[in-house]
Short mmCIF file of C-alpha atoms and ligand atoms in Angstrom, two decimals:
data_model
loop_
_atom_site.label_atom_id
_atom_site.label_comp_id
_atom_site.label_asym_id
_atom_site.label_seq_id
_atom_site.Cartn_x
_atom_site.Cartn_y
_atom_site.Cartn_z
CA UNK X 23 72.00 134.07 5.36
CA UNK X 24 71.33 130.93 3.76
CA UNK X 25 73.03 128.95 6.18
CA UNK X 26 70.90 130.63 9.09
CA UNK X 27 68.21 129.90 7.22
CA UNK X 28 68.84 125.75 6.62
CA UNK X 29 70.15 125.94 10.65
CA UNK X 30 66.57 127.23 12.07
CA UNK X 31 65.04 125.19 9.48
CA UNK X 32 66.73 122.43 11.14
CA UNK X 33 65.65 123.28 14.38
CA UNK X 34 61.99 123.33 13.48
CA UNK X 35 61.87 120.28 11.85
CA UNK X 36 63.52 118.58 14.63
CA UNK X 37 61.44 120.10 17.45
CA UNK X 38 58.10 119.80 15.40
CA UNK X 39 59.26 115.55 14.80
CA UNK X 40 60.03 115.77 18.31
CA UNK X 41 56.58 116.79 19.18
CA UNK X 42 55.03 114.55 16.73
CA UNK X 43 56.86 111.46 18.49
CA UNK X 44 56.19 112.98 22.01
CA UNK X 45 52.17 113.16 21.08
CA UNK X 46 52.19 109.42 19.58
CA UNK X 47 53.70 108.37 22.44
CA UNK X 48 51.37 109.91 24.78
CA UNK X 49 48.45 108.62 22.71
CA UNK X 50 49.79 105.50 22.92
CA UNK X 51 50.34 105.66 26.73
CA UNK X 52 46.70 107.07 27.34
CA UNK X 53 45.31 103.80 24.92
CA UNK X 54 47.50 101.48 26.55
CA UNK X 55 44.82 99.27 28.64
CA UNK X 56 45.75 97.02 31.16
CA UNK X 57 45.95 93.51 30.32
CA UNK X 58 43.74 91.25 32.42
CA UNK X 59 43.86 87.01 32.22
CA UNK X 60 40.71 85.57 33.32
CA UNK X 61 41.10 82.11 34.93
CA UNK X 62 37.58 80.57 35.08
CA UNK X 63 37.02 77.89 37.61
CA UNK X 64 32.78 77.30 37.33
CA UNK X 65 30.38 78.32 40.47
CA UNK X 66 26.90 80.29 40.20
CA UNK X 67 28.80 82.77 38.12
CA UNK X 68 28.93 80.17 35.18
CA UNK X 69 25.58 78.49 36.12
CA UNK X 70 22.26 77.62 34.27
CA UNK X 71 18.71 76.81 35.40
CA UNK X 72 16.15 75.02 33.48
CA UNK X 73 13.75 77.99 33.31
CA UNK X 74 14.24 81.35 34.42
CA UNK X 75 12.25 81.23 37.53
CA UNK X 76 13.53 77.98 39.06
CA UNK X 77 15.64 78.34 41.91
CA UNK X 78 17.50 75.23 41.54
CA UNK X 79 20.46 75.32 39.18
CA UNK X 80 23.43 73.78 37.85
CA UNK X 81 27.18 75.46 38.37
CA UNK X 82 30.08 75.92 35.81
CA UNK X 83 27.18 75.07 32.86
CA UNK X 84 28.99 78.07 31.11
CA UNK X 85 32.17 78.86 29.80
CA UNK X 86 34.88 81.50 30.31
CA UNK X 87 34.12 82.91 26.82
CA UNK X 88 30.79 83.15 27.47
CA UNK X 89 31.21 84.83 30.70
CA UNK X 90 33.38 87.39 29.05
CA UNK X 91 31.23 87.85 25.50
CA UNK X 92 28.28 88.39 28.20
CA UNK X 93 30.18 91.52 29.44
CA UNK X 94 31.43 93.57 26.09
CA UNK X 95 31.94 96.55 28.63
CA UNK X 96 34.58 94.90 30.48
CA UNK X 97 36.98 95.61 27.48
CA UNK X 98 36.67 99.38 27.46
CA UNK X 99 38.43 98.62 30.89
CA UNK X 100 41.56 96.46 29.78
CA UNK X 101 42.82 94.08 27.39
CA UNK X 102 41.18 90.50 28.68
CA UNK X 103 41.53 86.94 27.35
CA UNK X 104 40.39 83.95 29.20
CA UNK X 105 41.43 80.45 29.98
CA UNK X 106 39.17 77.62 31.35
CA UNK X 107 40.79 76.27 34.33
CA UNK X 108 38.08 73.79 35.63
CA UNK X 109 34.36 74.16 35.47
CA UNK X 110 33.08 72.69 38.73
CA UNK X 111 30.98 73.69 41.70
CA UNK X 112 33.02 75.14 44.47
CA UNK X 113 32.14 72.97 47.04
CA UNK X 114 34.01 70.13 45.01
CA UNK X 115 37.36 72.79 44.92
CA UNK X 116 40.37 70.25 46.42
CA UNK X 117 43.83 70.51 46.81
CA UNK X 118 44.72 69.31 42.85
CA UNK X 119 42.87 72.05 41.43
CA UNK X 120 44.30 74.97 43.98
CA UNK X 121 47.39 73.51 42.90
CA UNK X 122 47.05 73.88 39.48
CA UNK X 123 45.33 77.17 39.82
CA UNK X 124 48.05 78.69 42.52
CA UNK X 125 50.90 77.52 39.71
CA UNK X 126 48.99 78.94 36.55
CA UNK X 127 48.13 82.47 38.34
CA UNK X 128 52.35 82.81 39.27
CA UNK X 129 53.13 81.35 35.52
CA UNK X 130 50.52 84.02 34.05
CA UNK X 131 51.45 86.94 36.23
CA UNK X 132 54.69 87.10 34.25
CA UNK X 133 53.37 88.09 31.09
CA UNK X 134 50.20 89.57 32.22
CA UNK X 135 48.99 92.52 34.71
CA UNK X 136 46.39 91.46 36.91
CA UNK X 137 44.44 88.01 37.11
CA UNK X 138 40.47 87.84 37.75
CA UNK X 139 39.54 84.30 38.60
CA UNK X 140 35.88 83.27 38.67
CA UNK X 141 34.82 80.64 41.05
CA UNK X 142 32.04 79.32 43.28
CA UNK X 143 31.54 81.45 46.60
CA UNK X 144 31.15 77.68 48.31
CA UNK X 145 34.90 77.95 48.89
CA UNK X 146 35.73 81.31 47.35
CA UNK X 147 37.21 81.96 51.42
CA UNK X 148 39.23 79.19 50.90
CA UNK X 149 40.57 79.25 47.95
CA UNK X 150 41.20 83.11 48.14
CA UNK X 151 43.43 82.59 51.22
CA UNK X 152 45.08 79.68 49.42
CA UNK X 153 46.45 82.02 47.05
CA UNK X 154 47.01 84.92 49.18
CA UNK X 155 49.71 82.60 50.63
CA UNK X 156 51.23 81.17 47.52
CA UNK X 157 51.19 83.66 44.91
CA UNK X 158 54.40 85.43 44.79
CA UNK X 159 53.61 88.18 42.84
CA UNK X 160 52.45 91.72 44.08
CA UNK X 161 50.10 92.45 41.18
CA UNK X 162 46.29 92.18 41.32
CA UNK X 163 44.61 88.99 41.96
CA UNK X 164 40.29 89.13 42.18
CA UNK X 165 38.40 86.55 42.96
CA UNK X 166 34.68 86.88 41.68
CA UNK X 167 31.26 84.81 42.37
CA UNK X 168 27.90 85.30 42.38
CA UNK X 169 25.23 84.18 44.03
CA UNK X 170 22.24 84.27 41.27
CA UNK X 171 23.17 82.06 38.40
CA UNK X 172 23.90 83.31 34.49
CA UNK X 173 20.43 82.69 33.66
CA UNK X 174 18.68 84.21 36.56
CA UNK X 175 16.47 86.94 36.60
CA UNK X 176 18.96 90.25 37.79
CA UNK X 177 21.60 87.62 37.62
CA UNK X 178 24.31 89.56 40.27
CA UNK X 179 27.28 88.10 38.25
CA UNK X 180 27.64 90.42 34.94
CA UNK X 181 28.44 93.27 36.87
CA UNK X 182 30.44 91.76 39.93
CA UNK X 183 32.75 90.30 36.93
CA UNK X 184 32.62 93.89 35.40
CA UNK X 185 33.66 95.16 39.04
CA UNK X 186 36.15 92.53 39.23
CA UNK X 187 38.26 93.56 36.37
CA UNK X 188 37.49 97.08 37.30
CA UNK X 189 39.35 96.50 40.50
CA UNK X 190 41.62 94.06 38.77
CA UNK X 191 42.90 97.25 36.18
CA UNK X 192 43.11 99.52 38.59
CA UNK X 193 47.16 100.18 39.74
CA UNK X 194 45.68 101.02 43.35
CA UNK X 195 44.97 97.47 43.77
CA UNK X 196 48.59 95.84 43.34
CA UNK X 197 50.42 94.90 47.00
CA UNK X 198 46.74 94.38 48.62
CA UNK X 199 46.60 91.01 48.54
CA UNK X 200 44.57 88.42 47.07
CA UNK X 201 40.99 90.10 46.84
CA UNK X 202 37.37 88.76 46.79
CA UNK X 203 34.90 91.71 44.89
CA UNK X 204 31.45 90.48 44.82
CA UNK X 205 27.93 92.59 45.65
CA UNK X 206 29.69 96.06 45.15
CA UNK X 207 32.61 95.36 47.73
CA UNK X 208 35.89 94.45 47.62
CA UNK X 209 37.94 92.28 50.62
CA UNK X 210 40.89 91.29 51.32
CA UNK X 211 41.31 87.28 51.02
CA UNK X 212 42.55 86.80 54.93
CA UNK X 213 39.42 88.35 55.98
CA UNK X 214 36.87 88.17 53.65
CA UNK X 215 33.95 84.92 54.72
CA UNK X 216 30.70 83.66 53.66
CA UNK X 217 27.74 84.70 55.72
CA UNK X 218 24.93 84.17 53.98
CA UNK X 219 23.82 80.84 51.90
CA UNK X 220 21.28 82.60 49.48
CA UNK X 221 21.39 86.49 49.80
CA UNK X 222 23.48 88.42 47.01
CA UNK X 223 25.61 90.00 50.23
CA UNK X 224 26.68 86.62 50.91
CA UNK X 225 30.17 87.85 51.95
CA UNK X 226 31.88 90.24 55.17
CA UNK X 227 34.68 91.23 56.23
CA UNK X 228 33.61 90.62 60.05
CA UNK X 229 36.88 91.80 62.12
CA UNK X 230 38.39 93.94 59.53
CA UNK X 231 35.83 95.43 57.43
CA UNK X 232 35.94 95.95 53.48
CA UNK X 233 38.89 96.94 51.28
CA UNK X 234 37.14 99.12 49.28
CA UNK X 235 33.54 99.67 47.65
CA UNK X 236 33.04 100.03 43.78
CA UNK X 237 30.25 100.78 42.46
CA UNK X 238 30.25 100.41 38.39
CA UNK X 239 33.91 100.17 38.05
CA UNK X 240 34.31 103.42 40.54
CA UNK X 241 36.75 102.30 43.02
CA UNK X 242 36.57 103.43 46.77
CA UNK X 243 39.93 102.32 48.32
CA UNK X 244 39.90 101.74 52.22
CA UNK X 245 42.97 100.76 54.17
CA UNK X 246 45.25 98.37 52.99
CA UNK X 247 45.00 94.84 54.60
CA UNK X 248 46.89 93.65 56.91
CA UNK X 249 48.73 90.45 56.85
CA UNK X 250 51.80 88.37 55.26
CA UNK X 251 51.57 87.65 51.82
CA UNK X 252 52.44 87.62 48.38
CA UNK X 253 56.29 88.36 47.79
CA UNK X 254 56.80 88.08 51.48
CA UNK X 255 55.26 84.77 52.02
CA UNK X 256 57.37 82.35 52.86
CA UNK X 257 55.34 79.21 51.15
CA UNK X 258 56.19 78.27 47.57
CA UNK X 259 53.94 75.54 45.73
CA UNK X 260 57.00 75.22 43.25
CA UNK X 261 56.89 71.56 42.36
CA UNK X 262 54.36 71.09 45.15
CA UNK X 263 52.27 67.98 43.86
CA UNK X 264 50.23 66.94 47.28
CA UNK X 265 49.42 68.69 50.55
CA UNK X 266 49.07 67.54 53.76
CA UNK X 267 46.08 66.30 55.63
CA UNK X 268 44.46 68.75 57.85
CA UNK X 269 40.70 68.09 59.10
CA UNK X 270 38.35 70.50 60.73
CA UNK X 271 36.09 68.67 63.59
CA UNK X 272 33.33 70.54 64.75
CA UNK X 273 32.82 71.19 68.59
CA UNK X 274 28.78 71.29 69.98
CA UNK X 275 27.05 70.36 73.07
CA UNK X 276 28.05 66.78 74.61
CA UNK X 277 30.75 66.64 71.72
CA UNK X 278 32.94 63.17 71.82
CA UNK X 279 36.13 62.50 71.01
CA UNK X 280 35.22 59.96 68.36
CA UNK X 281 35.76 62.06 64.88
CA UNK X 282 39.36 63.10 66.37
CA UNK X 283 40.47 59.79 66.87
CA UNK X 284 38.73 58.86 62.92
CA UNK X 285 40.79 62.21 62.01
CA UNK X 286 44.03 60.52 63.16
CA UNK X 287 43.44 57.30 61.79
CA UNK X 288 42.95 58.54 58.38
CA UNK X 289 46.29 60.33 58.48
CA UNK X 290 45.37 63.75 59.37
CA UNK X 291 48.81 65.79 60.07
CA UNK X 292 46.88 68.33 61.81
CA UNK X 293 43.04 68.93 63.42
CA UNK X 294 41.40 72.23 63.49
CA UNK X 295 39.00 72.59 66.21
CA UNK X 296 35.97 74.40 64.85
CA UNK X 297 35.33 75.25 68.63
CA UNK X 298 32.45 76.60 70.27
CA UNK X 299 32.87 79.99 72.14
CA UNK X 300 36.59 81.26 72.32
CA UNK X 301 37.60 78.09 70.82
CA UNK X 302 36.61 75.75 73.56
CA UNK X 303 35.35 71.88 73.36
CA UNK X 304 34.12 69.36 76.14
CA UNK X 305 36.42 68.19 78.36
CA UNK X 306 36.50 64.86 76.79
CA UNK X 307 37.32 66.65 73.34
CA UNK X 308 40.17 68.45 74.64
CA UNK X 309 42.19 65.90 76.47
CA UNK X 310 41.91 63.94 73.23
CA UNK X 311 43.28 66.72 71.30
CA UNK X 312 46.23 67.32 73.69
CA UNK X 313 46.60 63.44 73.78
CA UNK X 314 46.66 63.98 69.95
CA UNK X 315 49.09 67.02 70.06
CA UNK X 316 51.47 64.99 71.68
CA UNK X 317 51.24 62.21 69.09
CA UNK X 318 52.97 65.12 67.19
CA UNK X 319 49.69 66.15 65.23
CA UNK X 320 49.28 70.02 65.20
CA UNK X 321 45.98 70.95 66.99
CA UNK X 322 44.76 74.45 66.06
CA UNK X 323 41.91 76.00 68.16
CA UNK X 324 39.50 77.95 66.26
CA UNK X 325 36.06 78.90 66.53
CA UNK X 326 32.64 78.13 64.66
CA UNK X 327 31.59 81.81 65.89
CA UNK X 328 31.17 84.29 63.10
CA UNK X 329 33.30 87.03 64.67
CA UNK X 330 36.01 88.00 66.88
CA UNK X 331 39.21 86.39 67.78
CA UNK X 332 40.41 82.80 69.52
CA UNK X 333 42.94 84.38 72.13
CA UNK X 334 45.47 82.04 72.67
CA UNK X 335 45.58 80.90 76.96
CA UNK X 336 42.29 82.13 77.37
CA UNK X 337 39.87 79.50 78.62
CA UNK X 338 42.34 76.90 77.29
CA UNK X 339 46.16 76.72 78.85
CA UNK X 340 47.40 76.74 75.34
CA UNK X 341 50.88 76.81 76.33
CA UNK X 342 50.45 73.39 78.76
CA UNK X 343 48.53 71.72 76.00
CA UNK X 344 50.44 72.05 73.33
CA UNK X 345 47.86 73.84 70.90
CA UNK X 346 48.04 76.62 68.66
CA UNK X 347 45.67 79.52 68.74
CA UNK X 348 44.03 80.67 65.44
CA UNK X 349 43.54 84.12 66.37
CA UNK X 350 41.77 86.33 63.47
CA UNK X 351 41.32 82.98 61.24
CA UNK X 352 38.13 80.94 61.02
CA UNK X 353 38.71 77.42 60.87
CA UNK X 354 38.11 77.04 56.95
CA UNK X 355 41.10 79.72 56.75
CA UNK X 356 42.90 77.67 59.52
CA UNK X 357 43.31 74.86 57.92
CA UNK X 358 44.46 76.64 54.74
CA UNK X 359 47.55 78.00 57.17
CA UNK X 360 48.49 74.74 58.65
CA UNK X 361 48.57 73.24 55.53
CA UNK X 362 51.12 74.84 54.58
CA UNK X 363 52.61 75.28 57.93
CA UNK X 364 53.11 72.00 58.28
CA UNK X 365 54.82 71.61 55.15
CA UNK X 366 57.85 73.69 57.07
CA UNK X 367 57.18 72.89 60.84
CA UNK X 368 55.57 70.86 63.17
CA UNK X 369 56.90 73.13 65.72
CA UNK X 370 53.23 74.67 67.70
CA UNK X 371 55.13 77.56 68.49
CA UNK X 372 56.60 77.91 64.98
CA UNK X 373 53.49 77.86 63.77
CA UNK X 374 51.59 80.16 66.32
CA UNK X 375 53.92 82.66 64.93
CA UNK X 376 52.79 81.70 61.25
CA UNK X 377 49.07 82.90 62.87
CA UNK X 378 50.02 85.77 64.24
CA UNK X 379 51.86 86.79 60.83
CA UNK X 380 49.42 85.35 57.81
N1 DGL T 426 27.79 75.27 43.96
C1 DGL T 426 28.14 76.46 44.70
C2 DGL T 426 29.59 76.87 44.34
O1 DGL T 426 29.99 76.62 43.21
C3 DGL T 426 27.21 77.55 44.35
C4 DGL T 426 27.47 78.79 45.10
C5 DGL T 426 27.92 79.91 44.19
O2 DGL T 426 28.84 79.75 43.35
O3 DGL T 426 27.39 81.01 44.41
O4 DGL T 426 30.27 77.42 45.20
#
């Protein structure tokens, strides 16, 4: 009887440690909180004015620990530490610093879950796409902005950094891309641009549309974004230390062929024509670019018009000339591809591909 007795006595205390482990471990699991590195860069979202009401203001006045202290909500969301990349304005963002910050976010996303980076919406496009084409991991990487500065009255970037780690934590968000969530909407970095110079919806997604909407941390995912990237991209900044030149000339009425020629001289490896319509220049414009082309500097065709697509043998005989058609990309986004086209081809059809794919 005895022995019975010491066997289910056995049993119970093995099934009731059994449940003890099973509930710490579940506890443990429900706790567990993302962890989330925030990369601060500067922009609006670290800026100060003088006095409240001023409009003018000065960017990257703050620092990443402030942004973060200024948002003690964000850590009910995940587990966040910061580090201060560079504290500049945007519009002074150059190849050094994507550099640094394309190697930093692939050395961090080994030991951490998702990356927020803060940064002026100048460039945000830019730099956004930059990554989306160097960052090998498939894990969550949000770029955030705002358009108000810190000190502004209903300063917009509190809660679009509270959004952006929202996003950031959420598991829905890994194999998207490099994202841009700012004004309550999320989009993907290929498509994402800046439309506006002063109004907090400052940024569409003009031929694709958002990637999702979130409205105080509630996430509304939309289709996934199209597009090469991430593990799939072919580009690795592994030991990178320079990029190549690639300038963006601007077509308009009775346009010469003067800043082309200044583009070459100055060692451009490739020209991005910011062109007007469906990517089209003056006549005098685009026999100096095919002249240019077959110096063995990559011409791109793009298009200063907000929306829609530069079709490649449209209005220009791409094929005779030589050029390569940017299709969905604008020509800020177009010279972010050759860049780092160029650093495996200079092959026009090569790299038309690289547009079609990226
Ligand atoms: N200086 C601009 C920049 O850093 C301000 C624009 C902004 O961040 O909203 O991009």
């Amino acid at each position: 009887m005895n022995e019975q007795i010491s066997h289910a006595g056995y049993r119970l205390v093995v099934r009731t440690a059994t449940a003890v482990v099973l509930a710490l471990a579940l506890a443990t699991t429900a706790t567990a909180k993302p962890k989330v590195t925030i990369l601060a860069t500067g922009g609006t979202i670290a800026g100060a004015q003088a006095s409240q009401a001023e409009y003018g203001y000065q960017a990257g006045a703050f620092k990443v620990e402030d942004l973060i202290n200024a948002v003690p909500q964000m850590k009910e969301l995940a587990d966040i530490n910061g580090e201060q990349i560079v504290n500049i304005g945007s519009q002074d963002m150059n190849d050094e610093v994507w550099l640094k910050l394309g190697k930093r976010v692939n050395e961090v996303l080994q030991s951490t879950d998702a990356v927020v980076i803060t940064h002026g919406t100048d460039t945000m496009e830019e730099t956004s796409y930059f990554l989306n084409l160097v960052v090998k991991s498939d894990k969550p990487v949000v770029l955030v902005g705002s358009m108000r500065p810190a000190t502004g009255i209903s300063a917009d970037g509190p809660m679009n950094l509270y959004n952006a780690v929202a996003v950031a934590a959420d598991p829905n968000a890994k194999g998207r891309g490099v994202l841009v969530a700012i004004n309550d909407t999320v989009h993907a970095a290929r498509n994402v641009v800046k439309v506006n110079t002063s109004n907090v919806e400052a940024f569409r997604s003009p031929n694709r549309g958002p990637a999702a909407i979130v409205n105080t941390g509630k996430i509304t995912w939309l289709e996934v974004p199209g597009g090469r990237r991430g593990a799939k991209s072919e580009f690795s900044i592994d030991g990178v230390t320079a990029l190549p030149r690639v300038d963006i000339i601007y077509a308009h009425a009775n346009m010469s062929a003067d800043l082309i020629d200044a583009a070459v001289a100055n060692g451009a490896r490739g020209i991005v024509l910011a062109g007007v319509g469906d990517g089209n220049a003056t006549t005098a414009a685009i026999d100096k670019l095919t002249a240019t082309a077959k110096k063995g500097v990559v011409v791109v065709r793009s298009t200063r018009v907000p929306s829609g697509l530069t079709y490649r043998n449209n209005e220009v005989n791409d094929d005779k000339l030589g050029f390569v058609a940017s299709l969905e990309l604008n020509p800020a986004k177009s010279r972010v591809l050759l860049q780092q086209a160029l650093r495996v081809t200079k092959d026009p059809q090569a790299i038309q591909r690289m547009f079609a794919e990226y």
